[in-house]
Amino acid sequence: MLSALKNDSMRDQLLLVDDNATNLDTLLATLGDRYDLRVAVDGKTAINLIDDGYLPDLILLDVMMPEMDGYEVCRHLKAKKETCDIPVIFLSALDSNNDEAKGLELGAVDYITKPFFPAIVCQRINTHLELKHHRDKLQNLVVDKTDQLTTAYNDLKKVHDQMVQQEKMASLGQLAAGVAHEINNPAGFVSSNIVSLEKYVGRLSEWALFVEQILPSVDNPEIVSLLQEKKRTLKLDYILEDVKDLISESKDGIERIAAIVRNMKSFCRAEGDTFKSLNVHDCLDSALSIAHNEIKYKATVKREYAELPPIHVLPQQLGQVFVNLLVNAAQAIEQQGTITVRTTHENEWAVVKICDTGSGITPEHLQRLFEPFFTTKEVGRGTGLGLSICADIIQKHQGTITVDSTVGEGTCFTIKLPLVERREG
C-alpha cells in the first residue's frame, strides 16, 4: 500500500518502509508536519516505487519484513547509481551489535533500535538531511566548477590552436612572400626580354619582306631561285607568322605570373587590425587566382558579380576566408563540376555566395561545421580549424556566414558583410 500524505515541493521527501502499522502511525504523527511522506508496507513495494522514478531525500527502513527484508532493500538501493546516495536509516527490533554493523556495512547512515523515542528519530533525520544537503551542495559546486574549468580549458585550447594556426599562416606568408620575390625578379627579366625579342622579330620580318620585294629586280635567276628554295626549306613564312603568336602567348603567360606574384604579395602582406575600403570583387579575384591551381583540374569557375559599393574589410583576412572556401569547394568535387562565385546587394549588406556542385554535406555534419577541430576530411588533409577561423573573421567584420547543402548536389556558403555606409553609420 502506498500513500502520498503531503505534496509540498519545498519540503524534504521521506519514504517510510515498515510492515508494522503501529510504527507507521507513530512515524506519520511525528514527521507529518515537517516532511513530505510516502509509505510502503514491504520491501518489494518500496523497490517498485523507487524504480518507477520516486527518489526521496531519506529512507526510514525496517529490517524484518516479509519476502524482502530491509538489508536486501538497502543492498538493491546502493547497487544503483540513481539511488546509491540516498541516506538510509534502519529502524529495527534487532538490537545486537552484529545486526547494526551489518546495516552500516551495507551503506546505511544510521541504525535506530525499536522501540524508538520519536524525538531522537526526528533529530537523527534532521542531522542526516542536513549532511545530505551540504553534500549535494558541494557536489553541485564541484560539477559547476568542473564545467567552468572544462569550458575555460576548451576556450584556452581553442585560442592556443588558433594562435598556432595563425603562426603557421604567418610563417607561410613570409615564405610565400619570399617565393613571390624570387619569382618576380626572373619574371621581370623574361618580360623585358620578350619585349626586346618582339622588336627584333619585327625587324627581321621587315628585312624578310624587303628581300622578298627586291628579288624580282635581281638579274641573276640562279641566285633568286636559290633564295626562294631556301625560304621554302626553312619555312620562313610559317615561322614569321607563328613567332608572333608565340610572343603573344609568352606575354600573356608572363602577365599571369606577374598577377599571381602581386596576389601572393597582397595575400601575405601584414595588415594589423586596420579596416580598409575595398571592392570585394578585387578580393574575390585575388583569391581565385591564388586557388587557381587547386581548382583548375576540378571545376569551371562562374563569376556572377553585381554592382557593389566598396566595403570596409581586413583584405588579407577576408582573402583567407575566400581562399579557404574556394579550396574546400574544389576538394568537394570528385571529378568535374562548377564553382559559382556570386555577389548581390541586399539592403545594407553585400552578399557573397560561393557554391559548388560537389558531394554535399550530411545534415548531422552540417550542424557542427563551424566547430573548432571538426572536420570531415581524411586524417592529414585538414585540422578542422579552417571554417572555425573563417567564422571568427566574418564575425570580426560584423557579418554572418551560413551554409546550405544537399548530399549529392552540392554546397553553398553565404557571407553577408555590412556595406561601407552601414559601418560608418
CSV table of C-alpha atoms in Angstrom, one decimal:
chain,number,residue,atom,x,y,z
A,1,MET,CA,0.0,0.0,0.0
A,2,LEU,CA,1.4,3.4,-1.0
A,3,SER,CA,0.1,6.8,0.0
A,4,ALA,CA,1.2,10.4,-0.7
A,5,LEU,CA,0.5,12.3,2.5
A,6,LYS,CA,2.0,15.7,1.6
A,7,ASN,CA,2.8,17.4,-1.7
A,8,ASP,CA,4.9,20.4,-0.7
A,9,SER,CA,7.8,20.5,-3.1
A,10,MET,CA,9.7,22.8,-0.7
A,11,ARG,CA,9.9,20.2,2.0
A,12,ASP,CA,12.2,17.1,2.1
A,13,GLN,CA,10.6,13.9,1.0
A,14,LEU,CA,10.9,10.8,3.2
A,15,LEU,CA,10.0,7.2,2.4
A,16,LEU,CA,8.8,5.1,5.4
A,17,VAL,CA,9.2,1.4,4.8
A,18,ASP,CA,7.7,-0.8,7.6
A,19,ASP,CA,5.2,-3.7,7.8
A,20,ASN,CA,4.1,-2.6,11.3
A,21,ALA,CA,1.0,-0.3,11.3
A,22,THR,CA,1.7,0.9,14.8
A,23,ASN,CA,5.2,2.0,13.9
A,24,LEU,CA,3.9,3.7,10.8
A,25,ASP,CA,1.2,5.6,12.7
A,26,THR,CA,3.8,6.8,15.2
A,27,LEU,CA,6.1,8.0,12.4
A,28,LEU,CA,3.4,9.7,10.5
A,29,ALA,CA,2.2,11.5,13.5
A,30,THR,CA,5.7,12.6,14.4
A,31,LEU,CA,7.0,13.5,11.0
A,32,GLY,CA,3.9,14.5,9.0
A,33,ASP,CA,4.1,18.2,9.9
A,34,ARG,CA,7.7,18.5,8.8
A,35,TYR,CA,8.2,16.4,5.7
A,36,ASP,CA,6.5,15.1,2.6
A,37,LEU,CA,5.9,11.5,3.4
A,38,ARG,CA,5.3,8.3,1.5
A,39,VAL,CA,4.9,4.9,3.0
A,40,ALA,CA,5.5,1.3,1.8
A,41,VAL,CA,4.4,-1.7,3.8
A,42,ASP,CA,7.1,-4.1,2.4
A,43,GLY,CA,10.4,-4.1,0.7
A,44,LYS,CA,9.2,-5.0,-2.8
A,45,THR,CA,6.6,-2.2,-2.8
A,46,ALA,CA,9.4,0.2,-1.8
A,47,ILE,CA,11.7,-1.0,-4.6
A,48,ASN,CA,8.9,-0.8,-7.2
A,49,LEU,CA,8.1,2.8,-6.1
A,50,ILE,CA,11.7,3.9,-6.4
A,51,ASP,CA,12.2,2.0,-9.7
A,52,ASP,CA,9.2,4.0,-11.1
A,53,GLY,CA,11.1,7.2,-10.5
A,54,TYR,CA,10.4,8.3,-7.0
A,55,LEU,CA,13.6,9.5,-5.3
A,56,PRO,CA,13.2,10.5,-1.7
A,57,ASP,CA,15.7,12.6,0.3
A,58,LEU,CA,15.9,10.0,3.0
A,59,ILE,CA,14.5,6.5,3.7
A,60,LEU,CA,13.5,5.1,7.1
A,61,LEU,CA,13.7,1.3,6.6
A,62,ASP,CA,12.6,-1.6,8.8
A,63,VAL,CA,14.8,-4.7,8.7
A,64,MET,CA,12.4,-7.6,9.4
A,65,MET,CA,9.8,-7.6,6.6
A,66,PRO,CA,8.2,-10.5,4.6
A,67,GLU,CA,9.6,-11.6,1.2
A,68,MET,CA,12.4,-8.9,1.1
A,69,ASP,CA,14.0,-7.7,4.3
A,70,GLY,CA,15.5,-4.3,4.9
A,71,TYR,CA,19.0,-5.5,4.3
A,72,GLU,CA,18.1,-6.7,0.8
A,73,VAL,CA,16.3,-3.4,0.0
A,74,CYS,CA,19.4,-1.4,1.1
A,75,ARG,CA,21.7,-3.6,-0.9
A,76,HIS,CA,19.5,-3.0,-4.0
A,77,LEU,CA,19.5,0.8,-3.5
A,78,LYS,CA,23.3,1.0,-3.0
A,79,ALA,CA,23.9,-1.0,-6.2
A,80,LYS,CA,22.2,1.6,-8.4
A,81,LYS,CA,23.8,4.9,-9.4
A,82,GLU,CA,20.5,6.7,-9.2
A,83,THR,CA,19.8,5.7,-5.6
A,84,CYS,CA,23.2,4.9,-4.0
A,85,ASP,CA,23.5,8.3,-2.4
A,86,ILE,CA,20.0,8.4,-0.7
A,87,PRO,CA,20.6,8.2,3.1
A,88,VAL,CA,19.1,5.1,4.7
A,89,ILE,CA,18.3,4.9,8.4
A,90,PHE,CA,17.4,1.4,9.7
A,91,LEU,CA,14.6,1.1,12.3
A,92,SER,CA,14.7,-2.4,13.8
A,93,ALA,CA,13.9,-4.5,16.8
A,94,LEU,CA,17.2,-6.3,16.1
A,95,ASP,CA,19.4,-4.7,18.7
A,96,SER,CA,22.7,-6.8,18.5
A,97,ASN,CA,26.0,-5.2,17.6
A,98,ASN,CA,26.2,-7.6,14.6
A,99,ASP,CA,22.9,-6.5,13.2
A,100,GLU,CA,23.8,-2.8,13.5
A,101,ALA,CA,27.2,-3.5,12.0
A,102,LYS,CA,25.7,-5.3,9.1
A,103,GLY,CA,23.3,-2.5,8.3
A,104,LEU,CA,26.1,0.1,8.4
A,105,GLU,CA,28.3,-2.1,6.2
A,106,LEU,CA,25.6,-2.2,3.6
A,107,GLY,CA,25.7,1.6,3.4
A,108,ALA,CA,23.1,2.8,5.9
A,109,VAL,CA,24.0,6.2,7.6
A,110,ASP,CA,22.4,5.2,10.9
A,111,TYR,CA,20.8,2.4,12.9
A,112,ILE,CA,18.0,3.0,15.4
A,113,THR,CA,16.6,0.2,17.6
A,114,LYS,CA,12.9,-0.3,18.4
A,115,PRO,CA,11.1,0.8,20.5
A,116,PHE,CA,12.3,4.2,19.4
A,117,PHE,CA,11.9,7.6,21.0
A,118,PRO,CA,10.3,9.9,18.4
A,119,ALA,CA,12.4,13.0,19.4
A,120,ILE,CA,15.6,11.0,18.8
A,121,VAL,CA,14.3,9.8,15.4
A,122,CYS,CA,13.5,13.4,14.4
A,123,GLN,CA,16.9,14.6,15.5
A,124,ARG,CA,18.7,11.8,13.6
A,125,ILE,CA,16.7,12.5,10.5
A,126,ASN,CA,17.4,16.2,10.7
A,127,THR,CA,21.1,15.6,11.1
A,128,HIS,CA,21.4,13.3,8.1
A,129,LEU,CA,19.3,15.5,5.9
A,130,GLU,CA,21.5,18.5,6.7
A,131,LEU,CA,24.5,16.4,5.9
A,132,LYS,CA,22.9,15.3,2.7
A,133,HIS,CA,22.1,18.9,1.6
A,134,HIS,CA,25.6,20.0,2.4
A,135,ARG,CA,27.0,17.1,0.4
A,136,ASP,CA,24.6,17.8,-2.5
A,137,LYS,CA,25.6,21.5,-2.4
A,138,LEU,CA,29.3,20.5,-2.5
A,139,GLN,CA,28.7,18.1,-5.3
A,140,ASN,CA,26.8,20.7,-7.4
A,141,LEU,CA,29.6,23.2,-6.7
A,142,VAL,CA,32.2,20.6,-7.9
A,143,VAL,CA,30.1,20.0,-11.0
A,144,ASP,CA,29.8,23.7,-11.7
A,145,LYS,CA,33.4,24.4,-11.1
A,146,THR,CA,34.4,21.4,-13.2
A,147,ASP,CA,32.1,22.6,-16.1
A,148,GLN,CA,33.7,26.1,-15.7
A,149,LEU,CA,37.2,24.7,-15.8
A,150,THR,CA,36.3,22.4,-18.8
A,151,THR,CA,34.9,25.4,-20.6
A,152,ALA,CA,37.9,27.5,-19.8
A,153,TYR,CA,40.3,24.8,-20.8
A,154,ASN,CA,38.5,24.3,-24.1
A,155,ASP,CA,38.4,28.0,-24.8
A,156,LEU,CA,42.1,28.2,-23.9
A,157,LYS,CA,42.9,25.2,-26.2
A,158,LYS,CA,40.9,26.8,-29.0
A,159,VAL,CA,42.8,30.1,-28.6
A,160,HIS,CA,46.1,28.3,-28.4
A,161,ASP,CA,45.4,26.2,-31.5
A,162,GLN,CA,44.2,29.3,-33.4
A,163,MET,CA,47.4,31.1,-32.4
A,164,VAL,CA,49.4,28.1,-33.6
A,165,GLN,CA,47.4,28.2,-36.9
A,166,GLN,CA,48.0,31.9,-37.2
A,167,GLU,CA,51.7,31.4,-36.6
A,168,LYS,CA,51.7,28.8,-39.3
A,169,MET,CA,49.9,31.2,-41.6
A,170,ALA,CA,52.4,33.9,-40.7
A,171,SER,CA,55.3,31.7,-41.4
A,172,LEU,CA,53.7,30.5,-44.6
A,173,GLY,CA,53.0,34.1,-45.5
A,174,GLN,CA,56.7,35.0,-45.1
A,175,LEU,CA,57.7,32.0,-47.1
A,176,ALA,CA,55.2,32.8,-49.9
A,177,ALA,CA,56.4,36.5,-49.9
A,178,GLY,CA,59.9,35.3,-50.3
A,179,VAL,CA,59.0,32.9,-53.1
A,180,ALA,CA,57.0,35.7,-54.8
A,181,HIS,CA,60.0,38.0,-54.6
A,182,GLU,CA,62.3,35.3,-56.1
A,183,ILE,CA,59.8,34.6,-58.9
A,184,ASN,CA,59.3,38.3,-59.6
A,185,ASN,CA,63.0,39.0,-60.4
A,186,PRO,CA,63.5,36.4,-63.2
A,187,ALA,CA,59.9,37.1,-64.4
A,188,GLY,CA,60.9,40.7,-64.9
A,189,PHE,CA,64.0,39.6,-66.9
A,190,VAL,CA,61.8,37.4,-69.1
A,191,SER,CA,59.2,40.1,-69.6
A,192,SER,CA,61.8,42.6,-70.6
A,193,ASN,CA,63.5,40.1,-73.0
A,194,ILE,CA,60.1,39.3,-74.6
A,195,VAL,CA,59.6,43.0,-75.3
A,196,SER,CA,63.1,43.2,-76.9
A,197,LEU,CA,62.5,39.9,-78.8
A,198,GLU,CA,59.2,41.2,-80.2
A,199,LYS,CA,61.1,44.3,-81.6
A,200,TYR,CA,63.9,42.1,-83.1
A,201,VAL,CA,61.4,39.8,-84.7
A,202,GLY,CA,59.6,42.7,-86.1
A,203,ARG,CA,62.8,44.0,-87.7
A,204,LEU,CA,63.6,40.5,-89.1
A,205,SER,CA,60.2,40.4,-90.6
A,206,GLU,CA,60.7,43.8,-92.2
A,207,TRP,CA,64.1,42.5,-93.6
A,208,ALA,CA,62.5,39.4,-95.0
A,209,LEU,CA,59.7,41.4,-96.6
A,210,PHE,CA,62.3,43.8,-98.1
A,211,VAL,CA,64.3,40.9,-99.5
A,212,GLU,CA,61.1,39.5,-101.0
A,213,GLN,CA,60.3,42.8,-102.6
A,214,ILE,CA,63.7,43.3,-104.3
A,215,LEU,CA,64.1,39.7,-105.5
A,216,PRO,CA,62.3,40.4,-108.8
A,217,SER,CA,64.8,43.1,-109.7
A,218,VAL,CA,67.8,40.8,-109.3
A,219,ASP,CA,69.4,39.9,-112.7
A,220,ASN,CA,70.7,36.5,-111.6
A,221,PRO,CA,67.9,34.0,-111.8
A,222,GLU,CA,70.0,31.3,-110.2
A,223,ILE,CA,70.5,33.4,-107.1
A,224,VAL,CA,66.8,34.2,-107.0
A,225,SER,CA,65.8,30.6,-107.3
A,226,LEU,CA,68.3,29.5,-104.6
A,227,LEU,CA,67.0,32.1,-102.1
A,228,GLN,CA,63.4,31.2,-102.8
A,229,GLU,CA,64.2,27.5,-102.3
A,230,LYS,CA,66.0,28.2,-99.1
A,231,LYS,CA,63.0,30.2,-97.9
A,232,ARG,CA,60.6,27.3,-98.6
A,233,THR,CA,63.0,24.8,-96.9
A,234,LEU,CA,63.3,26.8,-93.7
A,235,LYS,CA,59.5,27.5,-93.8
A,236,LEU,CA,60.2,31.2,-93.1
A,237,ASP,CA,56.7,32.3,-93.9
A,238,TYR,CA,55.2,30.0,-91.3
A,239,ILE,CA,57.9,30.9,-88.7
A,240,LEU,CA,57.4,34.6,-89.1
A,241,GLU,CA,53.7,34.2,-88.6
A,242,ASP,CA,54.0,31.6,-85.7
A,243,VAL,CA,56.6,33.6,-83.8
A,244,LYS,CA,54.1,36.4,-83.4
A,245,ASP,CA,51.6,34.0,-81.7
A,246,LEU,CA,54.4,32.6,-79.6
A,247,ILE,CA,55.4,36.0,-78.4
A,248,SER,CA,51.8,37.0,-77.7
A,249,GLU,CA,51.3,33.8,-75.7
A,250,SER,CA,54.5,34.3,-73.8
A,251,LYS,CA,53.5,37.9,-72.9
A,252,ASP,CA,50.2,36.6,-71.7
A,253,GLY,CA,51.9,33.9,-69.6
A,254,ILE,CA,54.3,36.3,-68.0
A,255,GLU,CA,51.5,38.7,-67.2
A,256,ARG,CA,49.7,35.8,-65.4
A,257,ILE,CA,52.8,35.1,-63.4
A,258,ALA,CA,53.1,38.8,-62.5
A,259,ALA,CA,49.4,38.8,-61.4
A,260,ILE,CA,50.0,35.7,-59.2
A,261,VAL,CA,53.0,37.3,-57.7
A,262,ARG,CA,51.0,40.5,-57.0
A,263,ASN,CA,48.2,38.5,-55.4
A,264,MET,CA,50.6,36.5,-53.3
A,265,LYS,CA,52.3,39.7,-52.0
A,266,SER,CA,48.8,41.1,-51.3
A,267,PHE,CA,47.7,38.0,-49.5
A,268,CYS,CA,50.9,37.8,-47.4
A,269,ARG,CA,51.1,41.4,-46.5
A,270,ALA,CA,50.8,42.1,-42.8
A,271,GLU,CA,47.8,44.4,-42.2
A,272,GLY,CA,47.2,44.6,-38.5
A,273,ASP,CA,43.6,45.4,-37.4
A,274,THR,CA,43.1,48.4,-39.7
A,275,PHE,CA,40.0,48.1,-41.9
A,276,LYS,CA,40.3,49.4,-45.5
A,277,SER,CA,37.8,50.4,-48.1
A,278,LEU,CA,37.9,47.7,-50.8
A,279,ASN,CA,36.0,46.4,-53.8
A,280,VAL,CA,35.0,42.9,-52.7
A,281,HIS,CA,35.3,41.7,-56.3
A,282,ASP,CA,39.1,42.5,-56.3
A,283,CYS,CA,39.4,40.4,-53.2
A,284,LEU,CA,37.5,37.5,-54.8
A,285,ASP,CA,39.5,37.7,-58.0
A,286,SER,CA,42.8,37.6,-56.0
A,287,ALA,CA,41.5,34.6,-54.0
A,288,LEU,CA,40.5,32.8,-57.3
A,289,SER,CA,44.0,33.5,-58.7
A,290,ILE,CA,45.7,32.0,-55.6
A,291,ALA,CA,43.4,29.0,-55.5
A,292,HIS,CA,43.6,28.5,-59.3
A,293,ASN,CA,45.9,25.5,-59.2
A,294,GLU,CA,43.6,23.7,-56.8
A,295,ILE,CA,40.5,24.5,-58.9
A,296,LYS,CA,41.6,24.2,-62.5
A,297,TYR,CA,41.6,20.4,-62.7
A,298,LYS,CA,38.3,20.0,-60.8
A,299,ALA,CA,35.9,22.8,-61.8
A,300,THR,CA,34.9,25.6,-64.1
A,301,VAL,CA,34.5,28.9,-62.3
A,302,LYS,CA,31.5,31.1,-63.0
A,303,ARG,CA,31.6,34.7,-61.9
A,304,GLU,CA,28.3,36.4,-61.4
A,305,TYR,CA,29.1,39.8,-60.0
A,306,ALA,CA,26.6,42.5,-59.2
A,307,GLU,CA,27.3,46.2,-58.8
A,308,LEU,CA,28.5,46.7,-55.3
A,309,PRO,CA,29.8,49.8,-53.4
A,310,PRO,CA,33.1,49.5,-51.5
A,311,ILE,CA,33.1,47.9,-48.1
A,312,HIS,CA,35.4,48.2,-45.1
A,313,VAL,CA,37.4,45.0,-44.7
A,314,LEU,CA,40.6,43.4,-43.5
A,315,PRO,CA,41.8,42.5,-47.0
A,316,GLN,CA,44.2,39.7,-46.1
A,317,GLN,CA,41.9,38.0,-43.6
A,318,LEU,CA,38.9,38.3,-45.9
A,319,GLY,CA,41.0,36.9,-48.7
A,320,GLN,CA,41.9,34.0,-46.4
A,321,VAL,CA,38.2,33.2,-46.0
A,322,PHE,CA,37.6,33.2,-49.7
A,323,VAL,CA,40.6,31.1,-50.4
A,324,ASN,CA,39.6,28.6,-47.8
A,325,LEU,CA,36.0,28.3,-49.1
A,326,LEU,CA,37.2,28.0,-52.7
A,327,VAL,CA,39.7,25.3,-51.9
A,328,ASN,CA,37.1,23.4,-49.9
A,329,ALA,CA,34.7,23.7,-52.9
A,330,ALA,CA,37.3,22.2,-55.2
A,331,GLN,CA,38.1,19.4,-52.8
A,332,ALA,CA,34.3,18.6,-52.5
A,333,ILE,CA,34.1,17.9,-56.3
A,334,GLU,CA,35.3,14.4,-57.1
A,335,GLN,CA,35.7,14.7,-60.9
A,336,GLN,CA,34.4,17.7,-62.8
A,337,GLY,CA,32.0,20.3,-61.6
A,338,THR,CA,31.2,24.0,-61.3
A,339,ILE,CA,32.1,26.6,-58.7
A,340,THR,CA,29.9,29.7,-58.8
A,341,VAL,CA,31.0,32.9,-57.2
A,342,ARG,CA,28.0,35.2,-57.0
A,343,THR,CA,27.6,38.7,-55.4
A,344,THR,CA,24.4,40.6,-54.7
A,345,HIS,CA,23.3,43.7,-52.9
A,346,GLU,CA,20.7,43.1,-50.2
A,347,ASN,CA,19.6,46.3,-48.4
A,348,GLU,CA,22.6,47.2,-46.2
A,349,TRP,CA,24.5,44.1,-46.9
A,350,ALA,CA,27.0,42.9,-49.5
A,351,VAL,CA,26.3,39.2,-50.1
A,352,VAL,CA,28.9,36.8,-51.4
A,353,LYS,CA,27.9,33.2,-52.3
A,354,ILE,CA,30.4,30.5,-53.1
A,355,CYS,CA,28.6,27.4,-54.3
A,356,ASP,CA,29.9,24.1,-55.7
A,357,THR,CA,28.4,21.0,-57.4
A,358,GLY,CA,30.3,18.7,-55.1
A,359,SER,CA,29.3,15.8,-52.9
A,360,GLY,CA,27.4,17.9,-50.3
A,361,ILE,CA,27.4,17.6,-46.5
A,362,THR,CA,25.2,15.4,-44.4
A,363,PRO,CA,22.8,17.1,-42.0
A,364,GLU,CA,24.5,15.8,-38.9
A,365,HIS,CA,27.8,17.2,-40.1
A,366,LEU,CA,26.2,20.5,-41.2
A,367,GLN,CA,25.3,21.4,-37.7
A,368,ARG,CA,28.9,21.1,-36.5
A,369,LEU,CA,30.6,22.6,-39.5
A,370,PHE,CA,31.9,25.8,-37.8
A,371,GLU,CA,33.0,24.0,-34.6
A,372,PRO,CA,36.8,24.1,-33.9
A,373,PHE,CA,38.6,20.9,-34.8
A,374,PHE,CA,35.6,19.3,-36.5
A,375,THR,CA,36.5,18.1,-40.0
A,376,THR,CA,35.0,15.5,-42.4
A,377,LYS,CA,38.3,15.3,-44.3
A,378,GLU,CA,40.7,12.4,-44.1
A,379,VAL,CA,43.5,12.4,-41.5
A,380,GLY,CA,46.3,14.7,-42.6
A,381,ARG,CA,44.1,16.7,-45.0
A,382,GLY,CA,42.5,19.1,-42.5
A,383,THR,CA,42.9,20.4,-38.9
A,384,GLY,CA,39.2,21.3,-38.5
A,385,LEU,CA,40.2,24.9,-37.8
A,386,GLY,CA,39.6,26.4,-41.3
A,387,LEU,CA,35.9,27.1,-41.1
A,388,SER,CA,36.1,28.0,-37.4
A,389,ILE,CA,38.7,30.7,-38.3
A,390,CYS,CA,36.5,31.8,-41.2
A,391,ALA,CA,33.6,32.3,-38.9
A,392,ASP,CA,35.7,34.3,-36.5
A,393,ILE,CA,37.0,36.5,-39.3
A,394,ILE,CA,33.5,37.2,-40.6
A,395,GLN,CA,32.2,37.9,-37.1
A,396,LYS,CA,35.1,40.4,-36.7
A,397,HIS,CA,33.7,42.1,-39.9
A,398,GLN,CA,30.3,42.3,-38.1
A,399,GLY,CA,29.0,39.9,-40.8
A,400,THR,CA,27.5,36.4,-40.9
A,401,ILE,CA,28.4,33.2,-42.6
A,402,THR,CA,25.9,30.4,-43.2
A,403,VAL,CA,25.8,27.2,-45.2
A,404,ASP,CA,23.2,25.2,-47.1
A,405,SER,CA,24.0,21.8,-48.5
A,406,THR,CA,22.3,18.8,-50.2
A,407,VAL,CA,24.0,15.5,-50.3
A,408,GLY,CA,24.8,14.6,-53.9
A,409,GLU,CA,24.0,18.1,-55.2
A,410,GLY,CA,26.5,20.5,-53.6
A,411,THR,CA,27.1,23.1,-51.0
A,412,CYS,CA,26.6,26.9,-50.9
A,413,PHE,CA,28.3,29.2,-48.4
A,414,THR,CA,26.7,32.6,-47.9
A,415,ILE,CA,28.7,35.5,-46.5
A,416,LYS,CA,27.0,38.8,-45.6
A,417,LEU,CA,29.2,41.8,-45.0
A,418,PRO,CA,27.9,45.3,-43.9
A,419,LEU,CA,28.4,47.9,-46.6
A,420,VAL,CA,30.6,51.0,-46.0
A,421,GLU,CA,27.5,53.1,-45.2
A,422,ARG,CA,26.4,50.6,-42.6
A,423,ARG,CA,29.8,50.5,-40.9
A,424,GLU,CA,30.2,54.3,-40.9
A,425,GLY,CA,26.6,54.8,-39.8
